[in-house]
CSV table of C-alpha atoms in Angstrom, one decimal:
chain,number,residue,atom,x,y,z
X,28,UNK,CA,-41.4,-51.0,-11.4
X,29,UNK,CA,-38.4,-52.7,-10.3
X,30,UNK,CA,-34.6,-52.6,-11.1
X,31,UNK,CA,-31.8,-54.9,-11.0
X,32,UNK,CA,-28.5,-53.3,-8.8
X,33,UNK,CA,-25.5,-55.4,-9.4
X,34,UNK,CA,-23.3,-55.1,-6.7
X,35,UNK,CA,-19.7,-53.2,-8.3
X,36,UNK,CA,-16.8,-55.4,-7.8
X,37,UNK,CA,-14.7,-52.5,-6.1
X,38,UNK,CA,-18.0,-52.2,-3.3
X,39,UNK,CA,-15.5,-54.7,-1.2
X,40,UNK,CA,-13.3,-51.0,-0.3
X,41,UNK,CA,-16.7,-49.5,1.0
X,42,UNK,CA,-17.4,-52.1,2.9
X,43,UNK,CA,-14.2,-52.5,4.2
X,44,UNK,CA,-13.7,-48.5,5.1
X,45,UNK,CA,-17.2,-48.8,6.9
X,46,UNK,CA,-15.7,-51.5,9.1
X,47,UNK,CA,-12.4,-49.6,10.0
X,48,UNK,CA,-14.8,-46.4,10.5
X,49,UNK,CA,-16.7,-48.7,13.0
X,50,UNK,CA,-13.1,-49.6,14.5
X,51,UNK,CA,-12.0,-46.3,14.8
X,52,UNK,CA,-14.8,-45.4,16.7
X,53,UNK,CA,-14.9,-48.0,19.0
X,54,UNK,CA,-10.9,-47.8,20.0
X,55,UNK,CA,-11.5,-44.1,20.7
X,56,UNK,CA,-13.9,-45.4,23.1
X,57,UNK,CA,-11.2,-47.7,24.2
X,58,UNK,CA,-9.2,-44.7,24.5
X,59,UNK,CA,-11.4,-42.8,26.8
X,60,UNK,CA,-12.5,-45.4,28.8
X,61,UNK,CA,-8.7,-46.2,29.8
X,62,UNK,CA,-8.8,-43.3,31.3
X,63,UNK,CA,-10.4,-45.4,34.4
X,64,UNK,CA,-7.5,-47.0,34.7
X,65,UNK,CA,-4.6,-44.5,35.0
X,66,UNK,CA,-3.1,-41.2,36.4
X,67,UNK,CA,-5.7,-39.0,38.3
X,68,UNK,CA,-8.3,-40.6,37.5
X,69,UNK,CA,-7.4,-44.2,38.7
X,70,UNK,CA,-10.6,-45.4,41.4
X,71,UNK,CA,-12.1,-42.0,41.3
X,72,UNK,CA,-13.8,-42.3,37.5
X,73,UNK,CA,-16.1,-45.2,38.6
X,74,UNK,CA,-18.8,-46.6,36.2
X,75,UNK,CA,-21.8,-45.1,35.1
X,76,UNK,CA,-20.3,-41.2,35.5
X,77,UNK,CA,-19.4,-40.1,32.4
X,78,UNK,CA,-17.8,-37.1,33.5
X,79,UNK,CA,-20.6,-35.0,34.8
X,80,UNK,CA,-22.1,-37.0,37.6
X,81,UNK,CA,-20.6,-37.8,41.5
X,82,UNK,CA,-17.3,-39.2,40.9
X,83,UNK,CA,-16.2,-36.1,38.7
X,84,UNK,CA,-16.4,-33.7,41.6
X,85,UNK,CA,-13.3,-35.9,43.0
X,86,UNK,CA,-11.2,-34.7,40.1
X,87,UNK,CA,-9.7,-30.7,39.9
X,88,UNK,CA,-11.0,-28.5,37.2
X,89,UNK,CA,-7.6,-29.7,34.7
X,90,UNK,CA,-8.3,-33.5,34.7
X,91,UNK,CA,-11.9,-32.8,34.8
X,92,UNK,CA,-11.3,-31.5,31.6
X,93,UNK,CA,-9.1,-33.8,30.1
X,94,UNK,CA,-11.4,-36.3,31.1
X,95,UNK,CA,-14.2,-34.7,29.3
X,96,UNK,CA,-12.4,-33.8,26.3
X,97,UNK,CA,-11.5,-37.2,25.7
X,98,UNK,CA,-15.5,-38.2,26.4
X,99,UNK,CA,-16.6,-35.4,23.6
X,100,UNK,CA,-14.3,-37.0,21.2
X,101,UNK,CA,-16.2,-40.5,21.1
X,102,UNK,CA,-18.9,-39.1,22.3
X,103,UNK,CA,-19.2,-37.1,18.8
X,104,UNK,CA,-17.7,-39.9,16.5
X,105,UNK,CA,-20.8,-41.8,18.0
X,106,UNK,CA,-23.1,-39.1,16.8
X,107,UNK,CA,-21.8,-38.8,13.5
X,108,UNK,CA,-20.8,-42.6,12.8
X,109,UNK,CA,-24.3,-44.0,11.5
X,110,UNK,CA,-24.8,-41.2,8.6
X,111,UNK,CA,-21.6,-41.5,7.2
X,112,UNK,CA,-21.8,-45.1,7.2
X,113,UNK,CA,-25.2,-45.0,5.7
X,114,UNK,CA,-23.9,-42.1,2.9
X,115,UNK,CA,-20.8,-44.3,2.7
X,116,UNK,CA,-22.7,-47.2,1.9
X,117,UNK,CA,-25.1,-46.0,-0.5
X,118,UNK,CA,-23.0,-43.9,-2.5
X,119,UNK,CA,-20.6,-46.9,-2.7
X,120,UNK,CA,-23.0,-48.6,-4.2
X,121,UNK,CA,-23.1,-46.8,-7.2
X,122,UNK,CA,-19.4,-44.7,-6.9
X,123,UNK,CA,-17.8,-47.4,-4.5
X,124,UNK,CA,-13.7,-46.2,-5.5
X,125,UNK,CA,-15.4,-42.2,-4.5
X,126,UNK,CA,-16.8,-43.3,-1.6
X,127,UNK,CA,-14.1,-45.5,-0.4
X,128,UNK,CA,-11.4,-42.6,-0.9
X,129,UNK,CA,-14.2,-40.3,0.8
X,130,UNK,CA,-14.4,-42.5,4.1
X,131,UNK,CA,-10.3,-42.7,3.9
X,132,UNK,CA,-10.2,-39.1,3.9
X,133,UNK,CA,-13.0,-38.9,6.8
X,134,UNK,CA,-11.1,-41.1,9.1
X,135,UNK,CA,-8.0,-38.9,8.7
X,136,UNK,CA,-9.8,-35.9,9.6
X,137,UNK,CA,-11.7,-38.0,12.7
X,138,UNK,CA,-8.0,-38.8,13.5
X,139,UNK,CA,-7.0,-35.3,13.5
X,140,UNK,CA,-9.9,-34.4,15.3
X,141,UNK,CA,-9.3,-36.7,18.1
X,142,UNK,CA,-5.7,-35.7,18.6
X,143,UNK,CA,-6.0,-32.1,18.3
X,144,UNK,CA,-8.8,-32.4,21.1
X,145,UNK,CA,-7.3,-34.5,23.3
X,146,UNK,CA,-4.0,-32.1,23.3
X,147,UNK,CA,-5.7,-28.5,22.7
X,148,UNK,CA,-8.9,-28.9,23.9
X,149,UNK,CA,-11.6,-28.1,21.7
X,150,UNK,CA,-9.6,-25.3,19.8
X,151,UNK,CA,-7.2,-28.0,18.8
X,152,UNK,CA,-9.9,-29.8,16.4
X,153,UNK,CA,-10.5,-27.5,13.8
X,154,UNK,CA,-8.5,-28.7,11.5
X,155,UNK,CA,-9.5,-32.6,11.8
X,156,UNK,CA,-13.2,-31.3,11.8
X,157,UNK,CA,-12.9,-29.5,8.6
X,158,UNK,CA,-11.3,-32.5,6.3
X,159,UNK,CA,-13.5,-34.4,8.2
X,160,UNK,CA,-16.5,-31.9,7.6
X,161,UNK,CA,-15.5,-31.9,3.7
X,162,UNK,CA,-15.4,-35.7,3.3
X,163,UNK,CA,-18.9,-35.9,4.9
X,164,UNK,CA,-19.9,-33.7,3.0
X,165,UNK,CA,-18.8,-35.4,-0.3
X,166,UNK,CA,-20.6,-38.7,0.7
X,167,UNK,CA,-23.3,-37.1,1.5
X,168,UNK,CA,-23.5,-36.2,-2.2
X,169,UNK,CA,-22.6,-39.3,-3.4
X,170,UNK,CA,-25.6,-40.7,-1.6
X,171,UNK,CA,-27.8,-38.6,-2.9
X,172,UNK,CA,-26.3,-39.0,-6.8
X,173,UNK,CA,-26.5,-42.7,-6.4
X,174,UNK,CA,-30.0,-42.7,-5.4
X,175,UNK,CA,-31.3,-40.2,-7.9
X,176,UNK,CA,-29.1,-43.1,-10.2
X,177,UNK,CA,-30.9,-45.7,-8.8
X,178,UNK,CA,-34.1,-44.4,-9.1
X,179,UNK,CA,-33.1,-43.3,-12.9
X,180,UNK,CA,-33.6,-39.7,-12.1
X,181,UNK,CA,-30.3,-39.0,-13.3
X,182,UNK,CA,-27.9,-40.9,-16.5
């Protein structure tokens, strides 16, 4: 059994909030990697320490974590970035204005995130990790409607 999907005109917003998602991401690696480059951490962050190998025992406890904390906050948009591209995807392709406004709303929080971390520390992202928690959340949904749509589970 087979079906024909017709692609929704409006599936040009998903696709275009996957990209910026996929932007976002890679500047906050931008972000922390400039860190190489300036302040404290200026030829003693050397390639391939991350923050936990040789060069790090250079740095004093407050830059170590500064460094660290701006690390974690790529390090978990990394983690997170190819399920909510995949949920943002498939539920766009059935929902694509839902999905579009959901990946909107998840970059804000990822925003949040990130600058609550970098200037709190890990208390400081709370608030970024809950919108961003809640718009997950809602894609992951949307995925799962689409496909139960798709597979004509569900009207």
């Amino acid at each position: 059994m087979s079906i024909e999907l017709t692609i929704p005109k409006d599936y040009g917003y998903v696709l275009l909030s996957s990209a910026v998602m996929s932007l976002q991401c890679l500047l906050f690696g931008f972000v922390a990697g400039s860190l190489r480059r300036r302040g404290p951490f200026k030829g003693v962050m050397e390639y391939p320490d991350n923050g936990s190998g040789r060069f790090s025992t250079k740095l004093n406890e407050k830059d170590w974590i500064t460094f660290n904390n701006y690390q974690r906050v790529h390090y978990n948009y990394l983690e997170g970035l190819t399920p909510t591209v995949l949920f943002n995807l498939s539920c766009g392709l059935i929902y694509p204005r839902f999905a579009a406004a959901a990946a909107v709303v998840y970059m804000i929080g990822r925003q949040l995130y990130a600058l609550g971390y970098w200037r709190k520390g890990e208390k400081g992202r709370y608030i970024g990790a809950l919108i961003l928690d809640f718009a997950l959340l809602a894609l992951f949904g949307g995925s799962i409607a689409a496909a139960l749509k798709i597979a004509q589970l569900i009207n």
